[in-house]
């Protein structure tokens, strides 16, 4: 197995800075709650928060798909909820990747039921070829092809999340 660089580290950092600037401008003067989805979001969320020029609060949720075999059943189980109320908060879900869209579809519904002041979705990677439900992020770092990617929170068997670039697993 080999990992090839798909998006170099500096390109990822530059793009996150652009996303942070856009968010800072849009939410200037407001209090923002960044909601990270564990585990994959932590590296992106940290970089995004540190590059934003406005104060942010953070909280986390966790969810996992379940079903038999390698294909997701489409059912998503929420394994950790937020610690705080999002009522009247400006909520931005921060996620490493949107793939089938099922995870973020469910979590978006959950948060919207709690009546935040506003809600947006920021994802580092978007893999539209795999989408099963309609899901459009408001901020997208990079659109990528249907390949197995690692780094910036994305894992292969729980490894490689800490790679500072986006890599593609290839056979070798
Ligand atoms: C990954 C990723 C998203 C989800 C996207 O999480 O972090 O949460 O899958 O897939 P979807 O669009 O098909 O729902 P995973 O369940 O692998 O857990 P992890 O974040 O701990 O890696």
mmCIF file of C-alpha atoms and ligand atoms in Angstrom:
data_model
loop_
_atom_site.group_PDB
_atom_site.id
_atom_site.type_symbol
_atom_site.label_atom_id
_atom_site.label_comp_id
_atom_site.label_asym_id
_atom_site.label_seq_id
_atom_site.Cartn_x
_atom_site.Cartn_y
_atom_site.Cartn_z
ATOM 1 C CA UNK A 1 0.000 0.000 0.000
ATOM 2 C CA UNK A 2 1.211 3.480 -0.849
ATOM 3 C CA UNK A 3 -0.064 6.963 -0.107
ATOM 4 C CA UNK A 4 0.197 9.553 -2.884
ATOM 5 C CA UNK A 5 -0.263 13.248 -2.267
ATOM 6 C CA UNK A 6 -3.568 14.489 -3.689
ATOM 7 C CA UNK A 7 -3.601 17.958 -2.085
ATOM 8 C CA UNK A 8 -0.310 19.281 -0.664
ATOM 9 C CA UNK A 9 -0.177 20.643 2.890
ATOM 10 C CA UNK A 10 0.238 24.284 1.903
ATOM 11 C CA UNK A 11 -2.729 24.130 -0.475
ATOM 12 C CA UNK A 12 -4.901 22.734 2.327
ATOM 13 C CA UNK A 13 -3.754 25.413 4.778
ATOM 14 C CA UNK A 14 -4.230 28.206 2.211
ATOM 15 C CA UNK A 15 -7.744 27.025 1.394
ATOM 16 C CA UNK A 16 -8.718 26.759 5.065
ATOM 17 C CA UNK A 17 -7.453 30.319 5.574
ATOM 18 C CA UNK A 18 -9.722 31.476 2.732
ATOM 19 C CA UNK A 19 -12.673 29.684 4.341
ATOM 20 C CA UNK A 20 -11.804 31.207 7.740
ATOM 21 C CA UNK A 21 -11.662 34.693 6.193
ATOM 22 C CA UNK A 22 -15.056 34.217 4.529
ATOM 23 C CA UNK A 23 -16.611 33.031 7.806
ATOM 24 C CA UNK A 24 -14.999 35.817 9.831
ATOM 25 C CA UNK A 25 -16.368 38.410 7.451
ATOM 26 C CA UNK A 26 -19.847 36.931 7.349
ATOM 27 C CA UNK A 27 -20.166 36.522 11.134
ATOM 28 C CA UNK A 28 -18.350 39.691 12.218
ATOM 29 C CA UNK A 29 -19.898 40.977 15.445
ATOM 30 C CA UNK A 30 -21.737 37.704 16.132
ATOM 31 C CA UNK A 31 -21.005 34.819 18.463
ATOM 32 C CA UNK A 32 -20.370 31.647 16.513
ATOM 33 C CA UNK A 33 -20.553 28.026 17.660
ATOM 34 C CA UNK A 34 -18.413 25.618 15.647
ATOM 35 C CA UNK A 35 -19.823 22.078 15.927
ATOM 36 C CA UNK A 36 -17.250 19.426 15.045
ATOM 37 C CA UNK A 37 -18.297 15.887 14.165
ATOM 38 C CA UNK A 38 -15.969 13.396 15.829
ATOM 39 C CA UNK A 39 -13.525 12.005 15.051
ATOM 40 C CA UNK A 40 -12.658 13.227 11.586
ATOM 41 C CA UNK A 41 -13.354 16.927 12.045
ATOM 42 C CA UNK A 42 -10.821 17.755 14.746
ATOM 43 C CA UNK A 43 -7.845 18.740 12.575
ATOM 44 C CA UNK A 44 -9.917 20.889 10.210
ATOM 45 C CA UNK A 45 -11.873 22.457 13.064
ATOM 46 C CA UNK A 46 -8.698 23.386 14.944
ATOM 47 C CA UNK A 47 -7.055 24.997 11.925
ATOM 48 C CA UNK A 48 -10.260 26.797 10.910
ATOM 49 C CA UNK A 49 -10.904 28.160 14.406
ATOM 50 C CA UNK A 50 -7.324 29.375 14.821
ATOM 51 C CA UNK A 51 -7.395 31.156 11.471
ATOM 52 C CA UNK A 52 -10.724 32.882 12.107
ATOM 53 C CA UNK A 53 -10.388 36.445 13.333
ATOM 54 C CA UNK A 54 -13.608 36.435 15.383
ATOM 55 C CA UNK A 55 -14.143 34.621 18.695
ATOM 56 C CA UNK A 56 -15.712 31.173 18.427
ATOM 57 C CA UNK A 57 -17.022 28.570 20.812
ATOM 58 C CA UNK A 58 -16.688 24.874 20.030
ATOM 59 C CA UNK A 59 -18.713 21.762 20.786
ATOM 60 C CA UNK A 60 -18.811 18.242 19.358
ATOM 61 C CA UNK A 61 -21.174 15.516 18.200
ATOM 62 C CA UNK A 62 -20.344 11.990 17.091
ATOM 63 C CA UNK A 63 -22.189 9.707 14.705
ATOM 64 C CA UNK A 64 -21.549 6.436 12.948
ATOM 65 C CA UNK A 65 -23.182 4.636 10.057
ATOM 66 C CA UNK A 66 -24.169 1.081 10.695
ATOM 67 C CA UNK A 67 -25.243 -1.853 8.564
ATOM 68 C CA UNK A 68 -23.802 -5.083 7.261
ATOM 69 C CA UNK A 69 -20.762 -5.427 5.040
ATOM 70 C CA UNK A 70 -18.917 -2.509 3.561
ATOM 71 C CA UNK A 71 -21.954 -0.677 2.193
ATOM 72 C CA UNK A 72 -23.585 1.723 4.578
ATOM 73 C CA UNK A 73 -27.214 0.923 5.391
ATOM 74 C CA UNK A 74 -28.013 4.589 5.367
ATOM 75 C CA UNK A 75 -28.868 4.482 9.051
ATOM 76 C CA UNK A 76 -26.806 6.794 11.186
ATOM 77 C CA UNK A 77 -26.483 6.425 14.938
ATOM 78 C CA UNK A 78 -25.702 9.497 17.016
ATOM 79 C CA UNK A 79 -23.251 8.379 19.707
ATOM 80 C CA UNK A 80 -22.519 11.735 21.298
ATOM 81 C CA UNK A 81 -24.713 14.811 21.493
ATOM 82 C CA UNK A 82 -23.780 18.433 22.089
ATOM 83 C CA UNK A 83 -23.017 19.597 25.606
ATOM 84 C CA UNK A 84 -24.788 22.934 25.195
ATOM 85 C CA UNK A 85 -27.992 24.332 23.764
ATOM 86 C CA UNK A 86 -27.860 25.726 20.243
ATOM 87 C CA UNK A 87 -31.062 27.724 20.586
ATOM 88 C CA UNK A 88 -30.432 31.210 19.206
ATOM 89 C CA UNK A 89 -26.789 30.383 18.423
ATOM 90 C CA UNK A 90 -25.085 30.881 15.066
ATOM 91 C CA UNK A 91 -24.146 27.266 14.392
ATOM 92 C CA UNK A 92 -21.611 26.086 11.837
ATOM 93 C CA UNK A 93 -21.157 22.339 11.506
ATOM 94 C CA UNK A 94 -17.519 21.619 10.670
ATOM 95 C CA UNK A 95 -16.796 18.272 9.026
ATOM 96 C CA UNK A 96 -13.868 16.644 7.246
ATOM 97 C CA UNK A 97 -15.822 15.101 4.365
ATOM 98 C CA UNK A 98 -19.273 14.730 2.891
ATOM 99 C CA UNK A 99 -19.563 11.419 1.115
ATOM 100 C CA UNK A 100 -23.042 9.859 0.809
ATOM 101 C CA UNK A 101 -24.349 12.840 2.785
ATOM 102 C CA UNK A 102 -26.277 10.645 5.236
ATOM 103 C CA UNK A 103 -24.376 11.699 8.360
ATOM 104 C CA UNK A 104 -24.701 15.415 7.775
ATOM 105 C CA UNK A 105 -28.296 15.074 6.602
ATOM 106 C CA UNK A 106 -29.289 13.596 9.971
ATOM 107 C CA UNK A 107 -27.174 15.959 12.075
ATOM 108 C CA UNK A 108 -28.495 18.976 10.176
ATOM 109 C CA UNK A 109 -32.070 17.882 10.928
ATOM 110 C CA UNK A 110 -31.225 17.381 14.605
ATOM 111 C CA UNK A 111 -29.763 20.839 14.961
ATOM 112 C CA UNK A 112 -32.474 22.601 12.965
ATOM 113 C CA UNK A 113 -35.114 21.128 15.315
ATOM 114 C CA UNK A 114 -33.403 23.024 18.146
ATOM 115 C CA UNK A 115 -33.955 26.415 16.515
ATOM 116 C CA UNK A 116 -30.503 27.952 16.127
ATOM 117 C CA UNK A 117 -30.327 31.617 15.104
ATOM 118 C CA UNK A 118 -28.624 30.460 11.922
ATOM 119 C CA UNK A 119 -27.058 27.326 10.520
ATOM 120 C CA UNK A 120 -24.353 26.628 7.953
ATOM 121 C CA UNK A 121 -22.217 23.700 6.921
ATOM 122 C CA UNK A 122 -18.447 23.865 6.307
ATOM 123 C CA UNK A 123 -16.656 20.804 4.914
ATOM 124 C CA UNK A 124 -13.033 20.400 3.961
ATOM 125 C CA UNK A 125 -13.693 17.776 1.268
ATOM 126 C CA UNK A 126 -16.706 17.023 -0.898
ATOM 127 C CA UNK A 127 -17.044 13.757 -2.817
ATOM 128 C CA UNK A 128 -20.205 14.422 -4.878
ATOM 129 C CA UNK A 129 -19.932 11.202 -6.915
ATOM 130 C CA UNK A 130 -20.912 9.202 -3.805
ATOM 131 C CA UNK A 131 -23.945 11.227 -2.752
ATOM 132 C CA UNK A 132 -27.088 9.283 -1.800
ATOM 133 C CA UNK A 133 -29.122 12.077 -0.247
ATOM 134 C CA UNK A 134 -29.382 15.701 -1.301
ATOM 135 C CA UNK A 135 -26.834 17.632 0.743
ATOM 136 C CA UNK A 136 -25.090 20.865 -0.213
ATOM 137 C CA UNK A 137 -22.443 22.378 2.054
ATOM 138 C CA UNK A 138 -22.225 26.162 2.308
ATOM 139 C CA UNK A 139 -18.413 26.169 2.398
ATOM 140 C CA UNK A 140 -16.375 23.510 0.597
ATOM 141 C CA UNK A 141 -12.594 23.297 0.732
ATOM 142 C CA UNK A 142 -12.035 20.957 -2.190
ATOM 143 C CA UNK A 143 -14.186 18.796 -4.422
ATOM 144 C CA UNK A 144 -12.432 15.451 -4.833
ATOM 145 C CA UNK A 145 -12.878 12.342 -7.005
ATOM 146 C CA UNK A 146 -14.207 9.042 -5.642
ATOM 147 C CA UNK A 147 -10.898 7.830 -4.204
ATOM 148 C CA UNK A 148 -9.916 6.589 -0.729
ATOM 149 C CA UNK A 149 -8.424 9.643 0.937
ATOM 150 C CA UNK A 150 -6.547 10.058 4.216
ATOM 151 C CA UNK A 151 -5.071 12.889 6.242
ATOM 152 C CA UNK A 152 -6.539 15.971 7.933
ATOM 153 C CA UNK A 153 -8.723 13.729 10.092
ATOM 154 C CA UNK A 154 -9.536 11.103 7.469
ATOM 155 C CA UNK A 155 -8.421 7.605 8.358
ATOM 156 C CA UNK A 156 -7.635 4.208 6.911
ATOM 157 C CA UNK A 157 -8.354 1.669 9.663
ATOM 158 C CA UNK A 158 -8.003 4.530 12.202
ATOM 159 C CA UNK A 159 -4.517 5.456 10.923
ATOM 160 C CA UNK A 160 -3.153 8.445 8.978
ATOM 161 C CA UNK A 161 -5.608 10.984 10.417
ATOM 162 C CA UNK A 162 -2.631 13.142 11.409
ATOM 163 C CA UNK A 163 -1.100 13.473 7.918
ATOM 164 C CA UNK A 164 -0.854 17.218 7.152
ATOM 165 C CA UNK A 165 -1.740 16.698 3.477
ATOM 166 C CA UNK A 166 -4.620 14.908 1.734
ATOM 167 C CA UNK A 167 -3.340 11.590 0.444
ATOM 168 C CA UNK A 168 -4.812 8.850 -1.731
ATOM 169 C CA UNK A 169 -4.318 5.207 -0.867
ATOM 170 C CA UNK A 170 -3.040 3.282 -3.865
ATOM 171 C CA UNK A 171 -2.135 -0.365 -4.297
ATOM 172 C CA UNK A 172 1.536 -1.188 -4.519
HETATM 173 C C1 LIG B 1 -16.831 9.917 8.110
HETATM 174 C C2 LIG B 1 -16.757 11.434 8.018
HETATM 175 C C3 LIG B 1 -18.189 11.850 8.049
HETATM 176 C C4 LIG B 1 -18.892 10.707 7.372
HETATM 177 C C5 LIG B 1 -19.220 11.084 5.965
HETATM 178 O O1 LIG B 1 -16.947 9.574 9.450
HETATM 179 O O2 LIG B 1 -16.024 11.995 9.078
HETATM 180 O O3 LIG B 1 -18.662 11.984 9.366
HETATM 181 O O4 LIG B 1 -18.007 9.579 7.379
HETATM 182 O O5 LIG B 1 -19.874 10.042 5.329
HETATM 183 P P1 LIG B 1 -21.344 10.156 4.751
HETATM 184 O O6 LIG B 1 -21.448 11.458 4.001
HETATM 185 O O7 LIG B 1 -21.402 8.961 3.833
HETATM 186 O O8 LIG B 1 -22.325 10.067 5.866
HETATM 187 P P2 LIG B 1 -16.727 8.098 10.008
HETATM 188 O O9 LIG B 1 -18.071 7.459 10.250
HETATM 189 O O10 LIG B 1 -15.775 7.355 9.117
HETATM 190 O O11 LIG B 1 -16.075 8.368 11.428
HETATM 191 P P3 LIG B 1 -14.758 9.205 11.796
HETATM 192 O O12 LIG B 1 -15.104 10.668 11.655
HETATM 193 O O13 LIG B 1 -14.484 8.825 13.207
HETATM 194 O O14 LIG B 1 -13.665 8.781 10.842
#
